[in-house]
Amino acid sequence: MPTESKTKKATTAKKTATAKTVKQESAKKEVVKTDFDKKILFATSEAVPFIKTGGLADVAGALPKALVDSGVDCRVILPLYMDIKQEYRDKMEFLGNTYINLSWRNQYCGLFKAVHEGVTYYFVDNEYYFKRSGLYGYYDDGERFAFFSKAVLESISLMEGFCPDIIHSNDWQTALTPVFLDVFFRGDERLKNIKTVYTIHNIEFQGRYSGYIAGDVLGLPDWAREFVDYSGDVNYMKGGIERANKVTTVSQTYAQEILNSYYGYGMNNILVNRQYKLSGIINGIDEKAYDPKTDKHAYVNYDLSTFGDKVKNKLKFQEDLGLPIDENIPMIGMVGRLTHQKGLDLIEHIITRVLDMGVQLVVLGTGDYKYEEMLRSVQIRYPNNLRSLITFSSDLASKVYCSSDMFLMPSKFEPCGLSQMIAMRYGALPIVRETGGLKDTVLPYDYTTGRGTGFTFYSYNAYDLLYAVERAVGMYRDYKEDWAKIVNNAMTKDFSWQNISLRYIDLYKQL
């Protein structure tokens, strides 16, 4: 264990090294302009800041902007939902309308346009399908998003001189766009040479419906029904995988995991046969939105050069939560949905063992009732060690990131994950299972080389998780110099979309 004098010297040296590192990092993040001159249309069912239910919206808001900043003409198309705020509607311009054939249906399709932060967004208008509260969960979702997938193509004629070279579809809601393009639009002179990319953000949700809609809704001829046929049902995701020129998912490890039955949710055999066009590109995060130096929800702002101020957040958060106020007590944060996917089964088995270490665990999120009740019950027995905040707010999320020393994310599977990257940005060291994007973004710390950004375990086993927590808590308490190194590694890691967008440009160039 280092002496107190050695620790102080290490801290002083650390601050000097930090100042250099911050300068190096800022130099690295200058925008790189590309000579890639093809036009991209990014088709999505949601995008920030207009409408959001999950991570897809973050990607659709950040990736096109990064591409535009790099000099690529990338535009976004999404439905005009009723829940889009009036402040955004007021900035929209009506471009015109057309009609969409869905088998025997002939549905109105209006197109609006708005520019936000330099990115052009198109909005598909149809009140019958989209003038409803919320985005998903309706009995006719299959018809609604078949309409939208086809409207992506029909709307191009209204886009005032813009015709994409590449259409980039996302998840099951736009998976049919490559199918419709190949079946109905290859005879159109303007569209015949368009290439397609299809990204799987979560393979569990595939858009699977009764087989009768292949004719009654999609209007596919008999020869084309095999593209979407899956054991007699219609599967939108299968169609996207079959007909897109390139298929991507949101991390390199997840691209390999979904080739086996444990992770593939029935798509694994199809993906194995199409492996030649499958790749994984990790998501980024908005480093301006997630910055402890400017986060308006933080009690005290800080960065790597003023990292000593981070503990002030913990002390104030402890006070607000009614926990014992002590800067030496390790605080472990957790932000996310309380579901089996996020590893709550493992936490349930070892939570009391973790709390018996004398740590404070703060969990923020909602989800399955049994996990919510488990946390409430344990909090009654451990009032000084656990706070279960069964809600969600960006304010509280920021406070968890700013205040925590460690961040818990033991997911059963995780296509990409953003929380672990945000936690590292805030200097809360992640404790994660080696799966999907968690494996690709969190490198286990190596005492010999000083490399690494967190603590990991491999097997989906509660006691392997417990051991990882013990390692993290032990380092925090006894090896301050190593802890300082890993914090530096984590906070200086580049997860910017500017960097990630270059990988997508390389992918587009292959087309």
Short mmCIF file of C-alpha atoms in Angstrom, two decimals:
data_model
loop_
_atom_site.label_atom_id
_atom_site.label_comp_id
_atom_site.label_asym_id
_atom_site.label_seq_id
_atom_site.Cartn_x
_atom_site.Cartn_y
_atom_site.Cartn_z
CA MET A 1 0.00 0.00 0.00
CA PRO A 2 1.50 3.43 -0.96
CA THR A 3 2.55 5.80 1.84
CA GLU A 4 0.77 9.11 2.27
CA SER A 5 3.80 11.09 1.01
CA LYS A 6 4.07 8.90 -2.11
CA THR A 7 0.37 9.35 -2.76
CA LYS A 8 0.71 13.15 -2.57
CA LYS A 9 3.67 13.08 -4.98
CA ALA A 10 1.72 10.86 -7.34
CA THR A 11 -1.22 13.25 -7.19
CA THR A 12 1.02 16.26 -8.02
CA ALA A 13 2.62 14.41 -10.92
CA LYS A 14 -0.83 13.36 -11.98
CA LYS A 15 -2.07 16.95 -12.28
CA THR A 16 0.95 17.89 -14.43
CA ALA A 17 0.41 14.92 -16.71
CA THR A 18 -3.28 15.72 -16.83
CA ALA A 19 -2.76 19.23 -18.19
CA LYS A 20 -0.66 17.78 -21.01
CA THR A 21 -3.22 15.09 -21.70
CA VAL A 22 -6.10 17.55 -21.92
CA LYS A 23 -4.18 19.62 -24.49
CA GLN A 24 -3.34 16.51 -26.50
CA GLU A 25 -6.95 15.35 -26.45
CA SER A 26 -8.31 18.72 -27.59
CA ALA A 27 -5.83 18.73 -30.47
CA LYS A 28 -6.91 15.24 -31.46
CA LYS A 29 -10.57 16.17 -31.72
CA GLU A 30 -10.28 18.71 -34.49
CA VAL A 31 -12.87 17.98 -37.18
CA VAL A 32 -11.41 16.03 -40.09
CA LYS A 33 -12.91 16.96 -43.46
CA THR A 34 -13.45 14.10 -45.89
CA ASP A 35 -13.38 13.94 -49.68
CA PHE A 36 -16.33 11.52 -49.64
CA ASP A 37 -18.91 13.14 -51.94
CA LYS A 38 -21.82 10.68 -51.87
CA LYS A 39 -25.22 11.67 -50.47
CA ILE A 40 -26.65 9.75 -47.48
CA LEU A 41 -30.29 9.48 -46.39
CA PHE A 42 -30.51 8.23 -42.81
CA ALA A 43 -33.90 6.55 -42.21
CA THR A 44 -34.95 6.24 -38.58
CA SER A 45 -38.11 5.97 -36.48
CA GLU A 46 -36.82 8.51 -33.92
CA ALA A 47 -34.13 11.16 -33.55
CA VAL A 48 -33.12 13.72 -30.94
CA PRO A 49 -34.00 16.46 -30.35
CA PHE A 50 -37.38 15.85 -32.00
CA ILE A 51 -38.56 12.56 -30.48
CA LYS A 52 -36.92 9.86 -28.37
CA THR A 53 -37.67 6.56 -26.64
CA GLY A 54 -34.19 5.00 -26.62
CA GLY A 55 -30.61 4.90 -27.86
CA LEU A 56 -31.56 4.88 -31.56
CA ALA A 57 -32.70 8.50 -31.22
CA ASP A 58 -29.29 9.48 -29.82
CA VAL A 59 -27.52 7.80 -32.73
CA ALA A 60 -29.85 9.41 -35.29
CA GLY A 61 -29.23 12.82 -33.75
CA ALA A 62 -25.45 12.51 -33.41
CA LEU A 63 -24.09 10.42 -36.31
CA PRO A 64 -25.62 12.48 -39.16
CA LYS A 65 -24.37 15.67 -37.50
CA ALA A 66 -20.85 14.27 -37.24
CA LEU A 67 -21.01 13.24 -40.89
CA VAL A 68 -22.20 16.72 -41.91
CA ASP A 69 -19.42 18.30 -39.84
CA SER A 70 -16.97 16.13 -41.81
CA GLY A 71 -18.33 17.45 -45.09
CA VAL A 72 -20.76 14.66 -46.00
CA ASP A 73 -24.24 15.54 -47.30
CA CYS A 74 -26.19 13.38 -44.84
CA ARG A 75 -29.89 13.99 -44.22
CA VAL A 76 -32.38 12.32 -41.89
CA ILE A 77 -35.96 11.16 -42.49
CA LEU A 78 -38.43 10.18 -39.76
CA PRO A 79 -42.20 10.17 -39.13
CA LEU A 80 -44.01 13.37 -38.16
CA TYR A 81 -45.35 12.14 -34.81
CA MET A 82 -48.02 13.99 -32.90
CA ASP A 83 -45.67 14.21 -29.88
CA ILE A 84 -43.07 16.32 -31.70
CA LYS A 85 -43.12 19.67 -29.91
CA GLN A 86 -44.68 22.70 -31.52
CA GLU A 87 -41.42 24.65 -31.27
CA TYR A 88 -39.94 22.25 -33.83
CA ARG A 89 -43.09 22.14 -35.96
CA ASP A 90 -42.98 25.93 -36.30
CA LYS A 91 -39.64 25.64 -38.10
CA MET A 92 -40.83 23.07 -40.63
CA GLU A 93 -41.40 23.81 -44.30
CA PHE A 94 -43.98 21.88 -46.33
CA LEU A 95 -42.41 20.42 -49.49
CA GLY A 96 -45.37 18.63 -51.05
CA ASN A 97 -47.23 15.35 -50.99
CA THR A 98 -47.56 12.05 -52.81
CA TYR A 99 -49.40 8.77 -52.24
CA ILE A 100 -48.12 5.39 -51.05
CA ASN A 101 -49.49 2.07 -52.24
CA LEU A 102 -49.63 -0.63 -49.57
CA SER A 103 -51.26 -3.54 -51.37
CA TRP A 104 -54.87 -2.35 -51.91
CA ARG A 105 -54.35 0.85 -49.83
CA ASN A 106 -53.50 4.24 -51.29
CA GLN A 107 -52.29 6.40 -48.41
CA TYR A 108 -51.49 10.12 -48.28
CA CYS A 109 -47.85 11.04 -47.66
CA GLY A 110 -46.85 14.63 -46.95
CA LEU A 111 -43.24 15.74 -46.55
CA PHE A 112 -41.93 18.51 -44.31
CA LYS A 113 -38.37 19.78 -43.94
CA ALA A 114 -36.44 21.45 -41.13
CA VAL A 115 -32.78 22.27 -40.57
CA HIS A 116 -31.34 21.77 -37.08
CA GLU A 117 -27.69 22.43 -36.20
CA GLY A 118 -26.73 22.24 -39.86
CA VAL A 119 -28.50 18.91 -40.53
CA THR A 120 -31.52 18.66 -42.85
CA TYR A 121 -34.39 16.58 -41.46
CA TYR A 122 -37.40 15.35 -43.44
CA PHE A 123 -40.67 14.43 -41.72
CA VAL A 124 -43.21 12.04 -43.26
CA ASP A 125 -46.75 13.19 -42.54
CA ASN A 126 -49.74 10.87 -42.31
CA GLU A 127 -52.19 11.57 -39.51
CA TYR A 128 -53.88 8.17 -39.73
CA TYR A 129 -50.61 6.44 -38.81
CA PHE A 130 -48.74 9.02 -36.73
CA LYS A 131 -51.26 11.33 -35.06
CA ARG A 132 -51.19 9.19 -31.91
CA SER A 133 -49.63 9.47 -28.49
CA GLY A 134 -46.27 7.72 -28.29
CA LEU A 135 -44.31 5.97 -31.00
CA TYR A 136 -44.80 2.22 -30.71
CA GLY A 137 -47.08 -0.39 -29.18
CA TYR A 138 -50.12 -0.13 -31.47
CA TYR A 139 -51.93 -3.11 -33.01
CA ASP A 140 -51.06 -1.90 -36.52
CA ASP A 141 -47.37 -1.09 -35.98
CA GLY A 142 -46.53 -3.50 -38.78
CA GLU A 143 -48.63 -1.48 -41.22
CA ARG A 144 -47.50 1.89 -39.86
CA PHE A 145 -43.81 1.21 -40.35
CA ALA A 146 -44.28 -0.61 -43.64
CA PHE A 147 -45.87 2.65 -44.78
CA PHE A 148 -42.95 4.67 -43.45
CA SER A 149 -40.34 2.34 -45.00
CA LYS A 150 -41.95 2.77 -48.41
CA ALA A 151 -42.50 6.50 -47.87
CA VAL A 152 -38.72 6.90 -47.46
CA LEU A 153 -38.39 5.95 -51.12
CA GLU A 154 -41.48 7.68 -52.52
CA SER A 155 -40.55 10.93 -50.74
CA ILE A 156 -37.26 11.31 -52.58
CA SER A 157 -39.13 12.88 -55.50
CA LEU A 158 -40.16 15.73 -53.15
CA MET A 159 -36.68 16.45 -51.77
CA GLU A 160 -35.83 19.44 -53.97
CA GLY A 161 -32.84 18.19 -55.93
CA PHE A 162 -31.55 15.80 -53.28
CA CYS A 163 -31.27 12.15 -54.32
CA PRO A 164 -29.30 9.83 -52.04
CA ASP A 165 -26.54 7.54 -53.23
CA ILE A 166 -26.91 5.50 -50.04
CA ILE A 167 -29.93 4.89 -47.79
CA HIS A 168 -29.03 3.90 -44.23
CA SER A 169 -31.92 2.11 -42.47
CA ASN A 170 -32.09 1.34 -38.75
CA ASP A 171 -33.80 -1.44 -36.75
CA TRP A 172 -37.01 -3.19 -37.74
CA GLN A 173 -39.01 0.01 -38.25
CA THR A 174 -37.13 0.83 -41.49
CA ALA A 175 -35.86 -2.65 -42.36
CA LEU A 176 -38.29 -2.93 -45.28
CA THR A 177 -36.78 0.02 -47.16
CA PRO A 178 -34.06 -2.12 -48.82
CA VAL A 179 -36.74 -4.74 -49.65
CA PHE A 180 -39.12 -2.24 -51.23
CA LEU A 181 -36.23 -0.63 -53.11
CA ASP A 182 -35.23 -3.93 -54.73
CA VAL A 183 -38.79 -5.11 -55.43
CA PHE A 184 -40.57 -1.93 -56.58
CA PHE A 185 -38.09 0.87 -57.36
CA ARG A 186 -35.12 -0.53 -59.29
CA GLY A 187 -36.87 0.44 -62.53
CA ASP A 188 -36.88 4.11 -61.51
CA GLU A 189 -34.00 5.89 -63.27
CA ARG A 190 -33.27 8.08 -60.22
CA LEU A 191 -33.26 5.25 -57.69
CA LYS A 192 -31.88 2.29 -59.60
CA ASN A 193 -28.26 2.70 -58.39
CA ILE A 194 -28.95 3.45 -54.72
CA LYS A 195 -26.96 1.31 -52.25
CA THR A 196 -28.29 0.35 -48.82
CA VAL A 197 -26.93 -0.09 -45.30
CA TYR A 198 -28.98 -1.66 -42.53
CA THR A 199 -28.02 -1.29 -38.85
CA ILE A 200 -29.24 -3.62 -36.08
CA HIS A 201 -29.37 -1.74 -32.78
CA ASN A 202 -31.03 -4.56 -30.81
CA ILE A 203 -31.65 -7.91 -32.46
CA GLU A 204 -34.31 -8.88 -29.91
CA PHE A 205 -36.86 -6.59 -31.58
CA GLN A 206 -37.39 -7.78 -35.14
CA GLY A 207 -40.82 -6.67 -36.36
CA ARG A 208 -42.38 -10.12 -36.64
CA TYR A 209 -45.99 -10.42 -37.82
CA SER A 210 -48.46 -12.90 -39.24
CA GLY A 211 -47.57 -14.15 -42.70
CA TYR A 212 -50.77 -12.84 -44.32
CA ILE A 213 -49.50 -9.26 -44.28
CA ALA A 214 -46.85 -10.08 -46.91
CA GLY A 215 -49.62 -9.70 -49.47
CA ASP A 216 -52.33 -7.79 -47.64
CA VAL A 217 -50.07 -4.98 -46.34
CA LEU A 218 -46.66 -5.18 -48.00
CA GLY A 219 -48.08 -6.08 -51.40
CA LEU A 220 -45.06 -8.24 -52.22
CA PRO A 221 -45.28 -10.47 -55.30
CA ASP A 222 -44.93 -14.19 -54.69
CA TRP A 223 -41.29 -14.30 -55.84
CA ALA A 224 -40.27 -11.67 -53.27
CA ARG A 225 -42.01 -13.06 -50.20
CA GLU A 226 -39.04 -15.27 -49.35
CA PHE A 227 -37.11 -12.11 -48.42
CA VAL A 228 -39.30 -11.60 -45.34
CA ASP A 229 -40.58 -15.13 -44.70
CA TYR A 230 -39.54 -16.57 -41.36
CA SER A 231 -41.16 -19.86 -40.35
CA GLY A 232 -44.40 -18.80 -42.02
CA ASP A 233 -44.38 -15.34 -40.44
CA VAL A 234 -43.22 -12.03 -41.86
CA ASN A 235 -40.01 -10.75 -40.27
CA TYR A 236 -39.01 -7.19 -41.17
CA MET A 237 -35.47 -7.51 -39.79
CA LYS A 238 -34.84 -10.57 -41.93
CA GLY A 239 -35.81 -8.53 -44.98
CA GLY A 240 -33.31 -5.83 -44.10
CA ILE A 241 -30.54 -8.37 -43.58
CA GLU A 242 -31.34 -10.17 -46.84
CA ARG A 243 -31.58 -7.14 -49.14
CA ALA A 244 -29.20 -4.50 -47.73
CA ASN A 245 -25.78 -4.23 -49.33
CA LYS A 246 -24.13 -3.88 -45.93
CA VAL A 247 -25.38 -4.91 -42.49
CA THR A 248 -23.91 -3.37 -39.37
CA THR A 249 -24.49 -3.55 -35.66
CA VAL A 250 -23.39 -1.30 -32.85
CA SER A 251 -20.21 -2.97 -31.63
CA GLN A 252 -17.61 -5.34 -33.00
CA THR A 253 -18.17 -7.95 -30.29
CA TYR A 254 -21.96 -7.88 -30.72
CA ALA A 255 -21.47 -8.49 -34.45
CA GLN A 256 -19.80 -11.77 -33.53
CA GLU A 257 -22.15 -12.66 -30.66
CA ILE A 258 -25.31 -12.48 -32.79
CA LEU A 259 -23.93 -15.25 -35.00
CA ASN A 260 -24.73 -17.78 -32.26
CA SER A 261 -28.11 -18.84 -30.94
CA TYR A 262 -27.64 -17.45 -27.40
CA TYR A 263 -27.56 -13.86 -28.66
CA GLY A 264 -29.09 -14.19 -32.14
CA TYR A 265 -32.80 -14.51 -31.25
CA GLY A 266 -33.36 -16.74 -34.28
CA MET A 267 -31.49 -14.48 -36.72
CA ASN A 268 -28.12 -16.19 -36.17
CA ASN A 269 -28.39 -18.71 -39.02
CA ILE A 270 -29.46 -15.99 -41.46
CA LEU A 271 -26.58 -13.76 -40.32
CA VAL A 272 -24.06 -16.59 -40.62
CA ASN A 273 -25.08 -16.98 -44.26
CA ARG A 274 -24.74 -13.20 -44.77
CA GLN A 275 -21.60 -12.79 -42.66
CA TYR A 276 -19.65 -11.43 -45.63
CA LYS A 277 -21.57 -8.16 -45.39
CA LEU A 278 -21.81 -7.91 -41.58
CA SER A 279 -19.62 -5.60 -39.49
CA GLY A 280 -19.73 -3.86 -36.11
CA ILE A 281 -19.13 -0.17 -35.41
CA ILE A 282 -19.39 1.03 -31.82
CA ASN A 283 -21.64 3.99 -31.05
CA GLY A 284 -20.20 7.23 -29.73
CA ILE A 285 -21.51 9.72 -27.20
CA ASP A 286 -22.15 13.44 -27.43
CA GLU A 287 -19.13 14.72 -25.53
CA LYS A 288 -20.59 18.22 -25.30
CA ALA A 289 -23.81 16.97 -23.71
CA TYR A 290 -21.96 14.64 -21.34
CA ASP A 291 -19.21 16.82 -19.91
CA PRO A 292 -18.64 17.12 -16.15
CA LYS A 293 -17.00 20.50 -16.76
CA THR A 294 -20.22 22.04 -18.12
CA ASP A 295 -23.01 19.73 -16.88
CA LYS A 296 -25.67 22.07 -15.48
CA HIS A 297 -27.04 19.29 -13.24
CA ALA A 298 -23.74 18.74 -11.40
CA TYR A 299 -23.41 20.17 -7.91
CA VAL A 300 -19.81 21.15 -8.71
CA ASN A 301 -18.30 21.10 -12.20
CA TYR A 302 -14.89 19.53 -12.73
CA ASP A 303 -12.61 18.01 -15.33
CA LEU A 304 -9.47 15.92 -15.18
CA SER A 305 -7.30 18.88 -14.15
CA THR A 306 -9.68 19.66 -11.25
CA PHE A 307 -10.66 16.08 -10.47
CA GLY A 308 -10.34 16.71 -6.74
CA ASP A 309 -13.61 18.64 -6.95
CA LYS A 310 -15.54 15.52 -7.95
CA VAL A 311 -15.76 14.40 -4.31
CA LYS A 312 -17.76 17.55 -3.50
CA ASN A 313 -20.54 16.13 -5.66
CA LYS A 314 -20.53 12.91 -3.66
CA LEU A 315 -20.72 14.73 -0.33
CA LYS A 316 -23.67 16.85 -1.49
CA PHE A 317 -25.43 13.85 -3.05
CA GLN A 318 -25.00 11.87 0.17
CA GLU A 319 -26.60 14.74 2.04
CA ASP A 320 -29.53 15.01 -0.39
CA LEU A 321 -30.12 11.23 -0.31
CA GLY A 322 -29.93 11.02 3.48
CA LEU A 323 -26.88 8.75 3.39
CA PRO A 324 -23.93 8.98 5.81
CA ILE A 325 -21.72 11.86 4.64
CA ASP A 326 -18.16 10.59 4.27
CA GLU A 327 -15.86 11.12 1.30
CA ASN A 328 -14.01 7.85 2.04
CA ILE A 329 -17.08 5.66 1.53
CA PRO A 330 -16.99 4.24 -2.02
CA MET A 331 -20.13 5.15 -3.96
CA ILE A 332 -21.28 2.82 -6.75
CA GLY A 333 -23.83 4.17 -9.22
CA MET A 334 -26.20 2.40 -11.59
CA VAL A 335 -28.41 4.09 -14.19
CA GLY A 336 -30.68 2.17 -16.55
CA ARG A 337 -33.67 -0.08 -17.03
CA LEU A 338 -34.28 -2.60 -14.24
CA THR A 339 -34.58 -5.72 -16.41
CA HIS A 340 -32.94 -9.11 -16.79
CA GLN A 341 -30.94 -7.79 -19.76
CA LYS A 342 -29.16 -5.33 -17.45
CA GLY A 343 -28.01 -8.06 -15.07
CA LEU A 344 -30.50 -7.47 -12.25
CA ASP A 345 -30.66 -11.24 -11.66
CA LEU A 346 -26.98 -11.21 -10.72
CA ILE A 347 -27.35 -8.14 -8.53
CA GLU A 348 -30.28 -9.71 -6.70
CA HIS A 349 -28.11 -12.65 -5.65
CA ILE A 350 -25.17 -10.68 -4.26
CA ILE A 351 -26.52 -7.24 -3.35
CA THR A 352 -26.32 -7.77 0.40
CA ARG A 353 -22.74 -9.08 0.06
CA VAL A 354 -21.84 -5.90 -1.82
CA LEU A 355 -23.50 -3.63 0.76
CA ASP A 356 -21.73 -5.50 3.56
CA MET A 357 -18.45 -4.16 2.12
CA GLY A 358 -19.44 -0.77 3.53
CA VAL A 359 -20.15 0.85 0.18
CA GLN A 360 -23.05 3.05 -0.88
CA LEU A 361 -25.06 1.85 -3.88
CA VAL A 362 -27.31 4.32 -5.72
CA VAL A 363 -29.62 2.81 -8.36
CA LEU A 364 -31.63 5.04 -10.71
CA GLY A 365 -34.20 3.61 -13.11
CA THR A 366 -37.49 1.84 -13.62
CA GLY A 367 -38.36 -1.56 -15.01
CA ASP A 368 -39.71 -4.93 -13.95
CA TYR A 369 -41.80 -4.80 -10.80
CA LYS A 370 -39.94 -7.68 -9.11
CA TYR A 371 -36.61 -5.84 -9.33
CA GLU A 372 -38.10 -2.56 -8.15
CA GLU A 373 -39.57 -4.35 -5.11
CA MET A 374 -36.31 -6.20 -4.45
CA LEU A 375 -34.43 -2.90 -4.26
CA ARG A 376 -37.06 -1.28 -2.04
CA SER A 377 -36.94 -4.28 0.31
CA VAL A 378 -33.14 -4.30 0.58
CA GLN A 379 -33.10 -0.54 1.19
CA ILE A 380 -35.26 -1.04 4.29
CA ARG A 381 -32.62 -3.41 5.68
CA TYR A 382 -29.65 -1.27 4.57
CA PRO A 383 -30.80 2.35 4.99
CA ASN A 384 -27.21 3.63 5.22
CA ASN A 385 -25.94 1.79 2.14
CA LEU A 386 -28.62 1.70 -0.56
CA ARG A 387 -30.79 4.26 -2.33
CA SER A 388 -33.16 2.94 -4.96
CA LEU A 389 -34.51 5.84 -7.00
CA ILE A 390 -37.38 4.20 -8.91
CA THR A 391 -37.81 6.95 -11.46
CA PHE A 392 -35.81 8.53 -14.21
CA SER A 393 -34.61 12.07 -14.80
CA SER A 394 -31.61 13.51 -16.58
CA ASP A 395 -30.96 15.66 -13.51
CA LEU A 396 -30.59 12.65 -11.22
CA ALA A 397 -28.66 10.70 -13.85
CA SER A 398 -26.05 13.45 -14.03
CA LYS A 399 -25.81 13.55 -10.25
CA VAL A 400 -25.19 9.79 -10.16
CA TYR A 401 -22.42 10.07 -12.76
CA CYS A 402 -20.85 13.11 -11.07
CA SER A 403 -20.97 11.60 -7.58
CA SER A 404 -20.11 7.94 -8.10
CA ASP A 405 -16.64 6.48 -7.80
CA MET A 406 -17.69 3.33 -9.68
CA PHE A 407 -20.47 2.47 -12.11
CA LEU A 408 -22.19 -0.92 -12.21
CA MET A 409 -23.34 -2.45 -15.52
CA PRO A 410 -23.33 -6.29 -15.39
CA SER A 411 -25.51 -6.80 -18.49
CA LYS A 412 -26.55 -10.22 -19.74
CA PHE A 413 -26.19 -8.79 -23.24
CA GLU A 414 -25.47 -5.25 -24.41
CA PRO A 415 -25.39 -4.41 -28.13
CA CYS A 416 -23.45 -1.22 -27.41
CA GLY A 417 -24.35 0.58 -24.20
CA LEU A 418 -23.83 4.28 -23.62
CA SER A 419 -23.89 4.49 -19.82
CA GLN A 420 -20.44 2.93 -19.38
CA MET A 421 -18.95 5.51 -21.77
CA ILE A 422 -20.70 8.38 -20.01
CA ALA A 423 -19.52 7.06 -16.64
CA MET A 424 -15.90 7.00 -17.84
CA ARG A 425 -16.27 10.56 -19.11
CA TYR A 426 -17.27 11.53 -15.55
CA GLY A 427 -14.49 9.55 -13.87
CA ALA A 428 -16.84 6.87 -12.46
CA LEU A 429 -15.00 3.65 -13.22
CA PRO A 430 -17.19 0.96 -14.83
CA ILE A 431 -17.67 -2.55 -13.49
CA VAL A 432 -19.05 -4.50 -16.46
CA ARG A 433 -19.52 -7.94 -17.94
CA GLU A 434 -17.46 -8.68 -21.04
CA THR A 435 -20.27 -8.71 -23.58
CA GLY A 436 -21.12 -6.67 -26.68
CA GLY A 437 -20.21 -3.02 -26.52
CA LEU A 438 -19.14 -3.31 -22.88
CA LYS A 439 -16.24 -5.53 -23.91
CA ASP A 440 -15.29 -3.18 -26.74
CA THR A 441 -15.27 -0.02 -24.63
CA VAL A 442 -14.05 -1.09 -21.16
CA LEU A 443 -10.51 -2.47 -20.95
CA PRO A 444 -9.74 -4.29 -17.67
CA TYR A 445 -6.99 -2.59 -15.67
CA ASP A 446 -3.52 -4.13 -15.81
CA TYR A 447 -1.32 -3.33 -12.81
CA THR A 448 1.83 -4.15 -14.82
CA THR A 449 1.29 -1.84 -17.77
CA GLY A 450 -1.01 0.75 -16.17
CA ARG A 451 -3.43 0.32 -19.06
CA GLY A 452 -7.18 -0.14 -18.66
CA THR A 453 -10.35 1.82 -17.99
CA GLY A 454 -12.39 -0.33 -15.60
CA PHE A 455 -13.12 -3.72 -14.06
CA THR A 456 -14.60 -6.66 -15.96
CA PHE A 457 -15.82 -10.22 -15.56
CA TYR A 458 -16.70 -12.77 -18.23
CA SER A 459 -19.22 -15.41 -17.09
CA TYR A 460 -22.81 -14.49 -16.37
CA ASN A 461 -22.33 -15.51 -12.77
CA ALA A 462 -23.22 -13.57 -9.62
CA TYR A 463 -20.01 -14.45 -7.80
CA ASP A 464 -17.83 -13.39 -10.70
CA LEU A 465 -19.62 -10.05 -10.50
CA LEU A 466 -19.04 -9.97 -6.74
CA TYR A 467 -15.31 -10.58 -7.26
CA ALA A 468 -15.14 -7.73 -9.79
CA VAL A 469 -16.79 -5.37 -7.28
CA GLU A 470 -14.35 -6.52 -4.58
CA ARG A 471 -11.39 -5.77 -6.88
CA ALA A 472 -12.71 -2.30 -7.64
CA VAL A 473 -13.46 -1.42 -4.01
CA GLY A 474 -10.10 -2.82 -2.91
CA MET A 475 -8.21 -0.67 -5.40
CA TYR A 476 -10.21 2.42 -4.45
CA ARG A 477 -9.36 1.98 -0.78
CA ASP A 478 -5.78 0.71 -0.89
CA TYR A 479 -4.10 1.63 -4.18
CA LYS A 480 -4.68 5.33 -4.78
CA GLU A 481 -1.89 5.70 -7.33
CA ASP A 482 -3.32 2.94 -9.51
CA TRP A 483 -6.79 4.40 -9.07
CA ALA A 484 -5.52 7.76 -10.33
CA LYS A 485 -4.04 6.07 -13.42
CA ILE A 486 -7.25 4.30 -14.32
CA VAL A 487 -9.31 7.48 -13.83
CA ASN A 488 -6.93 9.28 -16.21
CA ASN A 489 -7.25 6.47 -18.76
CA ALA A 490 -11.05 6.49 -18.55
CA MET A 491 -11.58 10.25 -18.71
CA THR A 492 -9.22 10.74 -21.69
CA LYS A 493 -10.64 7.91 -23.81
CA ASP A 494 -12.11 9.19 -27.08
CA PHE A 495 -15.75 8.19 -27.57
CA SER A 496 -16.60 11.15 -29.80
CA TRP A 497 -18.98 10.75 -32.72
CA GLN A 498 -16.47 12.60 -34.87
CA ASN A 499 -14.13 9.64 -34.52
CA ILE A 500 -16.89 7.05 -35.04
CA SER A 501 -18.25 8.82 -38.13
CA LEU A 502 -14.97 8.19 -39.95
CA ARG A 503 -15.59 4.45 -39.62
CA TYR A 504 -19.01 4.86 -41.22
CA ILE A 505 -17.46 6.86 -44.05
CA ASP A 506 -15.03 3.97 -44.64
CA LEU A 507 -18.02 1.59 -44.73
CA TYR A 508 -19.90 3.81 -47.20
CA LYS A 509 -16.81 3.96 -49.43
CA GLN A 510 -16.89 0.16 -49.72
CA LEU A 511 -20.25 0.52 -51.51
#
